[in-house]
XYZ file of C-alpha atoms in Angstrom:
671
model
C 62.584 115.845 -4.416
C 59.810 117.508 -6.327
C 58.155 120.461 -4.658
C 54.424 120.098 -4.596
C 53.623 123.425 -2.959
C 53.909 126.974 -3.721
C 55.326 128.330 -0.297
C 54.809 132.127 0.261
C 56.341 133.755 3.226
C 55.908 137.514 4.396
C 53.757 138.828 1.560
C 53.132 142.520 2.172
C 52.014 143.887 -1.192
C 49.168 146.455 -0.900
C 47.064 145.640 2.131
C 48.368 142.096 2.737
C 49.466 141.734 6.312
C 52.666 139.681 6.228
C 50.879 136.618 4.679
C 52.382 133.210 4.945
C 50.617 130.399 2.877
C 51.197 127.199 1.153
C 49.291 126.535 -2.137
C 49.223 123.023 -3.571
C 50.710 122.708 -7.154
C 48.987 121.065 -10.140
C 45.561 121.775 -8.546
C 42.783 124.133 -9.423
C 42.849 126.635 -6.497
C 40.302 129.320 -6.018
C 41.191 132.572 -4.134
C 38.021 134.190 -2.736
C 36.929 136.851 -0.229
C 35.238 140.150 -0.082
C 35.870 142.627 -2.882
C 39.075 144.687 -1.840
C 40.225 141.985 0.648
C 43.554 141.431 -1.042
C 42.901 138.546 -3.362
C 44.398 140.132 -6.506
C 47.303 141.547 -4.479
C 48.208 137.998 -3.505
C 47.408 136.335 -6.891
C 48.548 138.899 -9.460
C 50.795 141.418 -7.696
C 52.733 138.927 -5.645
C 52.632 135.319 -7.165
C 52.296 136.320 -10.827
C 54.712 139.215 -10.627
C 57.355 137.120 -9.123
C 56.833 134.266 -11.416
C 56.999 136.223 -14.523
C 59.871 138.368 -13.257
C 61.980 135.304 -12.488
C 61.352 133.689 -15.830
C 62.219 136.916 -17.742
C 65.413 137.220 -15.604
C 66.411 133.794 -16.776
C 66.426 134.914 -20.482
C 69.399 136.577 -22.335
C 69.766 140.327 -21.837
C 68.983 140.767 -25.563
C 65.620 139.022 -25.084
C 64.848 141.101 -21.991
C 65.129 144.308 -23.952
C 61.849 143.300 -25.686
C 59.942 142.153 -22.647
C 58.398 144.189 -19.993
C 60.135 143.330 -16.583
C 57.986 143.526 -13.577
C 58.979 145.007 -10.133
C 59.946 142.623 -7.438
C 56.996 142.270 -5.065
C 57.071 143.084 -1.377
C 57.539 139.498 -0.212
C 60.199 137.658 1.857
C 60.262 134.446 -0.237
C 58.379 132.436 -2.741
C 59.313 128.717 -3.335
C 58.005 126.388 -5.823
C 57.055 128.953 -8.615
C 56.754 127.965 -12.350
C 56.627 130.496 -15.166
C 53.429 132.372 -14.761
C 50.806 133.342 -17.362
C 48.260 135.912 -16.251
C 44.833 135.885 -18.016
C 42.949 139.033 -16.752
C 40.007 141.065 -18.027
C 41.740 144.069 -19.499
C 43.650 142.473 -22.327
C 41.257 142.922 -25.258
C 42.651 145.031 -28.101
C 40.369 148.137 -28.777
C 41.934 148.312 -32.376
C 39.077 148.250 -34.843
C 41.157 145.944 -37.035
C 41.330 143.263 -34.251
C 38.606 140.532 -34.557
C 37.866 137.357 -32.749
C 39.280 135.490 -35.939
C 42.614 137.496 -35.828
C 42.982 137.129 -32.021
C 42.619 133.419 -32.017
C 44.631 133.105 -35.294
C 41.828 131.133 -36.873
C 41.656 133.821 -39.442
C 45.251 133.251 -40.391
C 44.727 129.518 -41.077
C 41.589 130.457 -43.069
C 43.692 132.754 -45.260
C 46.065 129.906 -45.799
C 43.237 127.644 -46.725
C 41.926 130.108 -49.209
C 45.330 130.740 -50.680
C 46.055 126.944 -51.208
C 42.678 125.520 -52.375
C 40.533 128.591 -53.114
C 38.776 128.743 -56.474
C 38.939 132.204 -58.011
C 35.954 133.735 -59.855
C 35.508 136.839 -61.928
C 34.246 139.594 -59.580
C 32.053 140.951 -62.453
C 30.302 137.843 -63.954
C 31.069 135.143 -61.192
C 32.566 132.645 -63.659
C 35.380 130.459 -62.462
C 38.560 131.849 -63.999
C 41.559 129.982 -65.105
C 45.189 130.702 -66.103
C 45.895 132.679 -69.339
C 48.256 131.612 -72.043
C 50.881 133.874 -73.873
C 48.729 133.778 -76.926
C 45.655 134.915 -75.086
C 47.683 137.965 -73.542
C 49.004 138.870 -76.915
C 45.556 138.721 -78.467
C 44.193 141.121 -75.727
C 47.133 143.600 -76.163
C 46.481 143.636 -79.972
C 42.932 144.722 -79.428
C 44.265 148.194 -78.348
C 43.895 150.996 -80.948
C 46.502 151.016 -83.799
C 49.208 153.569 -82.874
C 48.823 152.967 -79.056
C 52.276 153.247 -77.308
C 52.814 150.618 -74.608
C 55.575 149.412 -72.314
C 55.952 145.808 -71.122
C 56.853 145.686 -67.397
C 57.971 142.732 -65.362
C 57.133 143.188 -61.626
C 59.956 141.827 -59.550
C 59.115 143.578 -56.139
C 55.557 144.074 -54.997
C 54.932 146.064 -51.796
C 58.008 145.054 -49.894
C 60.203 147.206 -47.587
C 63.891 147.762 -48.250
C 66.382 149.457 -50.525
C 66.296 146.382 -53.013
C 69.830 147.120 -54.222
C 70.338 143.522 -55.389
C 67.194 143.438 -57.580
C 68.272 146.795 -59.212
C 71.894 145.538 -59.797
C 70.641 142.348 -61.140
C 68.490 144.206 -63.728
C 71.470 146.378 -64.715
C 73.737 143.363 -65.212
C 71.044 141.501 -67.262
C 71.378 144.376 -69.765
C 68.043 146.146 -69.208
C 67.985 150.006 -69.545
C 65.082 151.121 -67.346
C 63.089 150.226 -64.331
C 59.943 151.710 -62.780
C 59.926 152.022 -59.007
C 56.757 153.336 -57.213
C 55.459 154.705 -60.559
C 58.522 156.573 -61.473
C 60.689 155.558 -64.434
C 64.413 155.484 -63.698
C 67.382 155.011 -66.131
C 69.500 152.261 -64.657
C 72.749 154.114 -65.557
C 71.825 156.596 -62.710
C 72.176 155.937 -59.025
C 68.731 154.727 -57.580
C 68.074 155.291 -53.864
C 64.962 153.838 -52.294
C 63.861 154.482 -48.643
C 64.642 151.426 -46.615
C 61.600 151.597 -44.194
C 58.927 152.284 -46.983
C 57.142 149.581 -48.936
C 58.155 149.615 -52.734
C 56.935 148.186 -56.059
C 59.546 147.733 -58.759
C 59.031 146.705 -62.394
C 61.711 146.205 -65.027
C 60.925 147.789 -68.413
C 61.446 144.873 -70.944
C 60.140 146.367 -74.168
C 58.500 149.601 -75.562
C 56.236 149.008 -78.555
C 53.678 150.761 -80.780
C 50.468 148.741 -81.593
C 50.543 147.939 -85.359
C 50.214 144.938 -87.736
C 53.158 142.448 -87.670
C 54.422 143.053 -84.138
C 52.855 139.825 -82.790
C 55.931 137.631 -82.921
C 58.015 140.349 -80.999
C 55.133 140.940 -78.610
C 54.931 137.216 -77.859
C 58.578 136.921 -77.161
C 58.549 139.949 -74.816
C 55.498 138.720 -72.985
C 57.256 135.309 -72.366
C 60.364 137.208 -71.081
C 58.350 139.310 -68.710
C 56.336 136.166 -67.464
C 59.673 134.351 -66.846
C 61.184 137.123 -64.840
C 58.042 137.984 -62.740
C 56.652 134.449 -62.273
C 53.737 134.718 -64.531
C 52.640 138.330 -64.145
C 52.585 140.859 -67.145
C 52.057 144.616 -66.696
C 51.139 146.480 -69.846
C 51.688 150.220 -69.168
C 49.412 151.941 -71.846
C 50.891 155.412 -72.454
C 48.068 158.064 -71.771
C 45.787 155.145 -71.001
C 44.819 152.579 -68.191
C 47.416 150.051 -67.120
C 46.616 146.394 -67.889
C 47.507 143.385 -65.650
C 47.655 140.032 -67.140
C 48.493 136.743 -65.349
C 49.553 133.347 -66.602
C 47.791 132.268 -63.460
C 44.202 133.475 -63.402
C 42.095 135.897 -65.559
C 38.527 136.226 -66.855
C 38.573 136.080 -70.683
C 35.387 138.209 -70.983
C 36.128 140.978 -68.627
C 39.838 141.260 -68.816
C 40.187 140.917 -64.971
C 43.272 139.261 -63.854
C 44.096 137.929 -60.371
C 47.589 137.387 -59.371
C 48.623 134.074 -57.831
C 46.577 133.544 -54.596
C 48.640 134.230 -51.574
C 47.541 134.567 -47.834
C 48.124 138.345 -47.930
C 45.325 138.684 -50.581
C 42.847 137.739 -47.746
C 44.105 140.037 -45.126
C 42.192 143.195 -44.372
C 45.274 144.460 -42.587
C 47.439 144.354 -45.818
C 47.168 146.734 -48.646
C 47.114 143.822 -51.078
C 43.998 142.469 -49.630
C 42.181 145.493 -47.900
C 39.275 147.280 -49.642
C 40.807 150.467 -51.096
C 37.787 152.674 -49.979
C 37.724 151.693 -46.247
C 41.321 150.420 -46.065
C 40.096 147.121 -44.474
C 37.895 148.583 -41.636
C 34.574 147.610 -43.223
C 33.041 150.942 -42.263
C 33.504 154.331 -43.948
C 33.486 157.471 -41.845
C 31.791 160.424 -43.380
C 30.469 163.941 -42.311
C 26.920 163.731 -41.116
C 24.773 166.785 -41.984
C 22.657 166.108 -38.779
C 25.782 166.671 -36.667
C 26.679 169.869 -38.477
C 23.328 171.339 -37.789
C 21.992 169.314 -34.812
C 19.201 171.716 -33.719
C 17.174 172.855 -36.699
C 15.014 175.117 -34.555
C 17.785 177.539 -34.433
C 18.750 180.231 -37.146
C 22.162 180.583 -38.671
C 22.574 183.768 -36.684
C 21.642 181.971 -33.499
C 24.514 179.407 -34.075
C 22.768 176.595 -35.692
C 25.920 175.446 -37.415
C 28.063 173.408 -34.951
C 30.892 172.197 -37.335
C 34.532 173.111 -36.458
C 35.518 176.403 -38.175
C 31.905 177.197 -38.958
C 30.267 177.445 -35.500
C 30.094 181.261 -35.242
C 27.747 184.003 -34.627
C 30.354 186.802 -35.247
C 29.126 189.037 -37.910
C 32.658 189.849 -39.202
C 33.807 186.243 -39.453
C 34.617 184.610 -42.675
C 31.943 181.873 -42.201
C 29.286 184.442 -41.594
C 30.504 186.319 -44.796
C 29.725 183.120 -46.878
C 26.392 182.618 -45.084
C 25.306 186.243 -45.818
C 26.330 185.794 -49.473
C 24.172 182.687 -49.631
C 21.210 184.442 -47.967
C 21.584 187.250 -50.325
C 21.740 185.153 -53.496
C 18.795 183.075 -52.533
C 16.727 185.898 -50.937
C 16.414 184.337 -47.387
C 17.132 185.774 -43.977
C 19.723 184.265 -41.558
C 17.364 184.799 -38.746
C 14.942 182.164 -40.133
C 15.154 178.735 -38.342
C 16.982 176.239 -40.330
C 13.967 173.926 -40.580
C 12.073 176.683 -42.519
C 14.760 177.388 -45.116
C 14.385 176.058 -48.593
C 16.215 172.802 -49.421
C 18.373 174.457 -52.108
C 19.700 176.852 -49.462
C 20.552 174.145 -47.002
C 22.086 172.106 -49.882
C 24.283 175.173 -50.740
C 25.371 175.610 -47.120
C 26.267 171.903 -46.797
C 27.658 171.039 -50.343
C 28.591 174.423 -51.856
C 27.197 176.405 -54.812
C 28.501 174.345 -57.792
C 30.673 177.165 -59.110
C 28.094 179.845 -58.745
C 29.795 182.993 -57.569
C 28.419 184.710 -54.500
C 28.602 188.505 -53.755
C 30.701 188.567 -50.599
C 31.293 191.694 -48.319
C 34.450 191.424 -46.292
C 34.922 194.027 -43.437
C 38.352 194.300 -41.752
C 40.021 196.785 -39.507
C 41.768 198.201 -42.596
C 38.561 198.674 -44.499
C 36.787 196.087 -46.584
C 35.553 195.306 -50.224
C 33.324 193.177 -52.343
C 34.521 189.808 -53.725
C 32.752 187.435 -56.046
C 33.691 183.731 -55.604
C 31.870 180.296 -55.317
C 31.361 178.648 -51.966
C 33.039 175.238 -51.390
C 30.431 173.994 -48.906
C 30.805 173.009 -45.199
C 31.004 169.177 -45.992
C 33.534 169.305 -48.860
C 35.605 171.899 -46.776
C 35.835 169.699 -43.750
C 36.651 166.533 -45.822
C 39.469 168.361 -47.458
C 40.637 169.691 -44.112
C 40.444 166.154 -42.711
C 42.493 164.639 -45.515
C 45.219 167.492 -45.465
C 45.769 168.351 -41.857
C 48.579 166.709 -39.793
C 46.986 168.001 -36.510
C 45.455 165.252 -34.308
C 43.495 167.930 -32.575
C 41.867 169.253 -35.722
C 41.093 165.502 -36.928
C 39.445 164.730 -33.624
C 37.267 167.863 -33.880
C 36.242 167.137 -37.281
C 35.540 163.468 -36.316
C 32.876 164.700 -33.913
C 30.751 165.563 -36.999
C 31.373 162.099 -38.555
C 29.292 158.955 -38.385
C 30.306 155.455 -39.557
C 28.419 153.773 -42.322
C 28.996 150.538 -44.137
C 31.676 150.869 -46.719
C 29.913 151.301 -50.126
C 32.579 149.363 -52.020
C 32.969 146.191 -49.791
C 29.624 146.322 -47.883
C 31.365 145.766 -44.509
C 33.328 142.791 -45.911
C 36.665 144.602 -45.526
C 38.382 142.974 -48.630
C 38.964 143.794 -52.309
C 36.461 142.432 -54.724
C 39.048 140.152 -56.232
C 39.781 138.581 -52.831
C 35.973 138.194 -52.104
C 35.585 136.364 -55.435
C 37.680 133.393 -54.258
C 35.566 130.650 -52.754
C 35.976 127.386 -50.788
C 32.857 125.193 -50.649
C 30.878 127.975 -52.349
C 31.523 130.717 -49.598
C 34.161 133.453 -49.664
C 36.341 134.035 -46.592
C 34.171 136.948 -45.368
C 30.988 134.826 -45.382
C 32.808 132.085 -43.466
C 33.902 134.726 -40.881
C 30.298 135.837 -40.414
C 29.261 132.341 -39.425
C 29.083 131.544 -35.672
C 31.763 129.201 -34.211
C 29.281 126.275 -34.111
C 28.112 126.931 -37.736
C 31.752 127.322 -38.872
C 32.730 123.925 -37.311
C 29.801 122.373 -39.177
C 30.825 124.100 -42.540
C 34.455 123.087 -42.274
C 33.599 119.417 -41.559
C 31.069 119.318 -44.285
C 33.458 120.526 -47.051
C 33.526 118.180 -50.023
C 37.183 118.201 -51.322
C 39.038 116.281 -53.972
C 41.806 113.913 -52.950
C 44.510 116.580 -54.078
C 42.702 119.378 -51.984
C 42.442 116.934 -49.012
C 46.133 116.246 -49.120
C 46.964 120.037 -49.492
C 44.525 121.279 -46.767
C 44.481 118.373 -44.257
C 46.814 119.996 -41.588
C 45.182 123.448 -42.118
C 41.729 122.195 -41.537
C 42.897 120.124 -38.604
C 44.171 123.262 -36.884
C 41.147 125.375 -37.741
C 38.847 122.641 -36.239
C 40.858 122.260 -33.064
C 40.805 126.066 -32.422
C 37.081 126.373 -33.042
C 36.674 123.523 -30.711
C 38.518 125.263 -27.906
C 36.254 128.264 -28.393
C 33.225 126.037 -28.098
C 34.675 124.366 -25.015
C 34.777 127.690 -23.194
C 31.072 128.624 -24.018
C 31.881 130.962 -26.885
C 30.203 128.961 -29.649
C 27.820 131.999 -30.390
C 30.638 134.459 -31.367
C 31.406 135.009 -35.141
C 35.029 135.183 -36.242
C 34.376 138.651 -37.781
C 33.147 140.039 -34.395
C 35.369 142.956 -33.372
C 37.380 142.155 -30.245
C 36.943 145.699 -28.840
C 33.157 145.379 -27.671
C 33.678 141.927 -26.147
C 32.969 141.723 -22.444
C 35.812 141.119 -19.988
C 34.691 137.592 -19.447
C 34.552 136.914 -23.143
C 38.010 138.239 -24.003
C 39.557 136.297 -21.123
C 37.869 133.142 -22.270
C 39.141 133.634 -25.851
C 42.715 133.807 -24.223
C 41.973 130.791 -22.186
C 41.010 128.849 -25.293
C 44.342 129.900 -26.794
C 46.146 128.554 -23.852
C 44.436 125.097 -24.093
C 45.483 125.016 -27.648
C 49.157 125.533 -26.695
C 48.918 122.336 -24.441
C 51.679 123.533 -22.227
C 52.624 121.525 -18.990
C 54.042 122.826 -15.721
C 52.738 126.388 -16.146
C 51.184 128.530 -13.447
C 47.948 130.119 -14.888
C 46.398 132.949 -12.874
C 42.782 134.029 -13.867
C 40.675 136.879 -12.885
C 36.937 136.061 -12.384
C 36.544 134.128 -15.743
C 32.954 133.507 -15.047
C 32.034 137.153 -15.400
C 29.330 137.608 -18.245
C 28.794 133.843 -18.286
C 25.240 132.354 -17.925
C 25.001 129.531 -15.423
C 24.032 127.228 -18.294
C 27.580 127.706 -19.659
C 29.510 127.712 -16.387
C 30.068 123.934 -16.403
C 31.858 124.331 -19.803
C 34.240 126.774 -18.277
C 34.881 124.736 -15.247
C 35.595 121.585 -17.432
C 38.041 123.808 -19.490
C 39.921 124.829 -16.164
C 40.036 121.143 -15.075
C 41.315 120.151 -18.417
C 44.156 122.618 -18.148
C 44.880 121.342 -14.728
C 44.951 117.831 -15.940
C 47.592 118.607 -18.471
C 49.924 119.179 -15.449
C 49.349 122.880 -14.768
C 48.557 124.837 -11.634
C 45.545 127.178 -11.814
C 44.858 129.989 -9.465
C 41.480 131.562 -10.063
C 40.376 134.746 -8.348
C 36.535 134.108 -8.253
C 33.242 134.642 -6.340
C 31.234 132.094 -8.225
C 29.762 129.315 -5.953
C 29.998 126.618 -8.575
C 33.628 127.284 -9.344
C 34.543 127.144 -5.578
C 32.692 123.907 -5.169
C 34.487 122.335 -8.251
C 37.955 123.424 -7.093
C 40.488 121.349 -5.278
C 41.514 124.009 -2.842
C 40.195 127.393 -1.601
C 42.057 130.270 -0.164
C 39.649 132.815 1.666
C 41.226 136.120 2.050
C 39.629 138.728 4.539
C 38.003 139.112 6.890
C 37.082 142.505 5.589
C 38.059 144.795 2.757
C 41.008 147.393 2.582
C 42.708 147.833 5.951
C 40.396 145.401 7.438
C 41.439 142.591 4.996
C 44.834 141.248 3.803
C 44.901 138.040 5.936
C 44.317 134.355 5.153
C 41.079 133.644 6.995
C 40.864 129.930 5.900
C 42.579 127.702 3.479
C 41.567 124.063 2.521
C 39.289 121.923 0.423
C 35.822 123.217 -0.179
C 34.525 120.856 2.600
C 37.088 122.171 5.102
C 36.077 125.778 4.173
C 32.344 125.039 4.737
C 33.168 123.678 8.176
C 35.362 126.598 9.172
C 33.420 128.925 11.569
C 35.526 132.025 10.833
C 35.020 131.959 7.055
C 32.323 134.068 5.692
C 32.637 132.357 2.359
C 32.269 129.060 4.102
C 29.072 130.231 5.782
C 27.363 131.051 2.435
C 28.688 127.864 0.687
C 27.348 125.627 3.524
C 23.976 127.552 3.648
C 24.509 128.779 7.377
C 24.089 132.244 5.879
C 22.109 133.212 2.836
C 20.802 136.288 1.092
C 17.024 136.233 1.560
C 14.700 136.606 -1.295
C 12.474 139.653 -0.757
C 8.875 138.657 0.130
C 7.408 141.763 -1.458
C 8.375 143.307 -4.826
C 8.199 146.919 -6.007
C 5.096 147.687 -8.076
C 6.776 150.340 -10.097
C 5.421 153.899 -10.825
C 3.154 152.634 -13.723
C 5.223 154.318 -16.500
C 7.385 152.288 -19.023
C 10.155 152.952 -21.373
C 9.105 151.275 -24.625
C 11.472 150.091 -27.333
C 9.967 149.122 -30.723
C 11.526 147.252 -33.625
C 14.934 146.472 -32.035
C 17.333 144.889 -34.648
C 20.766 145.766 -33.480
C 23.196 142.840 -33.814
C 21.173 139.549 -33.408
C 17.952 141.147 -32.062
C 15.010 140.026 -34.206
C 12.762 143.045 -34.518
C 11.604 142.975 -30.902
C 9.257 145.296 -28.897
C 10.042 145.661 -25.136
C 8.345 147.526 -22.345
C 10.663 148.254 -19.387
C 8.804 149.451 -16.101
C 10.215 152.590 -14.405
C 10.735 152.842 -10.672
C 11.716 149.223 -10.489
C 15.041 147.200 -10.101
C 14.941 145.526 -13.600
C 17.214 142.595 -14.527
C 17.871 141.833 -18.295
C 19.089 138.259 -18.430
C 19.608 135.419 -20.970
C 22.458 133.104 -22.132
C 25.613 134.597 -23.200
C 25.427 136.209 -26.617
C 21.543 136.245 -26.575
C 21.384 140.148 -27.167
C 21.082 141.613 -23.605
C 23.916 144.102 -24.121
C 22.719 144.969 -27.627
C 19.295 145.972 -26.151
C 20.477 147.840 -23.085
C 23.922 149.334 -24.040
C 23.574 149.755 -27.774
C 19.911 150.919 -27.946
C 18.433 152.111 -24.656
C 21.554 153.717 -23.148
C 22.656 155.478 -26.424
C 19.161 156.827 -26.968
C 18.747 158.149 -23.493
C 22.156 159.793 -23.531
C 21.376 161.467 -26.882
C 17.908 162.544 -25.703
C 18.494 163.559 -22.038
C 22.194 164.544 -22.123
C 22.543 165.830 -25.743
C 25.537 163.400 -26.017
C 26.868 162.623 -29.509
C 25.881 158.921 -29.709
C 24.670 156.700 -32.477
C 21.914 154.389 -31.222
C 21.559 150.887 -32.743
């Protein structure tokens, strides 16, 4: 006999007072009640904890090693449980490399799409580039000056972990004499040990030549050999010159730029093969900000104007002050002059150094002293060097306090190498597609004009991308872009992204437990969320939603009202039943508000305010379109609008950051 209820007996977790309750399965159930009444204790700490614990216990002991096992909750018994999945609000990764596209895995499918049907272009001239022949490669090599020494290398391992014993042994048996591993030439007669857990690149040295007339035939044979071994890639190591990479796959004949065969990792900003070298795939570049080194230009150097780590001193005998005095003496200025009144060349010397000009330095110590002549490195170069070289997290954090983020000058925030950004599908590169909103992305993908061959290759990939984008739209997130970092997402947004992923999995018989998914959602989009929850239920799942939202309660199949008060005054089931039964229940506070017996009265009189305003001019952060806003002071002000309209950008990114900086001297960077 199938059990159609979850039967809980004697739940005592946290403030629950020996609760007995039956919850119907395969229904949309809302748990509600005052904040602190015990809803989450029943839903998450009792039902989810036991469902997850029992499921993990059913797995092998080896699998359990990799899964966090939950404690057994304080409950006598629970019957009718399914494997449980919790979708709460604290699950977004704060990692700057995590985006909406990577969390939903849509970006992974986009990478695959670009690797399979992408059209490569030259990053310099933009022309479509095609495969190179052996003759073209030979012609390019022969353009090197006469007498140039070269080595022809066949790459066999490119950025893979391991000791690669088999590949080295294979090269040895094939009769080759040398290999190059991680840039170092090894003789194959010696023992070669590579670190197992580090990524390595290995090339076999096929031939060593000197450029001169008459070597074309031998060069052509060697290039063919290299291409056969490496699968089309040819590396020409020019002795005392720049290395050349050729590919039988793709190359620009004019600019000598080759692109290796397209692979998904080329489009990943979390992989060294795709990530921009300058910002390592973060899209932003952290650099020392002169305004944070000297935040208050009203002060003089002697008064402690410099706030950078290692240079913030007023001690006359310190090394920092020794250099400042040397600069003052050389340029004929006083260290008691406010920084704002110092000549630009003096500030430039303090910040960026003296460019090799030697200063006269007086060093006083307890053992005497002396006069030295040496140039000054500059505060900013000094801090950049220390940041690169230090292994101390404390020192790095201290230096980071003087850093600001700016768009990476190489990739301009697009995170990828220029070769990866030069590959297009439908005229757009992968970064441009990621910058589209979900709704625009669906339109773009559906509007792609593909050849029959491309359709055959990409059919399944496009179907998967479309369905995942559709799930995001169905939970009211059509305004998000795939490139949006997942860290700044609101609790409700991150929860709905996970909800969209669960719809995509189309599982049956699962117990889903959600924590206030309507948070941050405008009423206009609430019906989309409710439709999504019902769809999950209709697949054959049980949904328990901890929620205060009226619309969600009225749309549910069953309501459990926990209370009557909060903390020690709660922990009991006040009422349980359909929304209609809850509304008719006299002891349920929730029912009283749902039925309209009780209501929050709208005030008859509003505050006038004190007549002053905080005015914001030209707000352009994120999607704000150069807006001017006057916010009255002395009032209770609500900033509202549909989800994603720019409320948080205005209040949190601009107003809060500016006030923190001006009133509390916080180190913030207003939008």
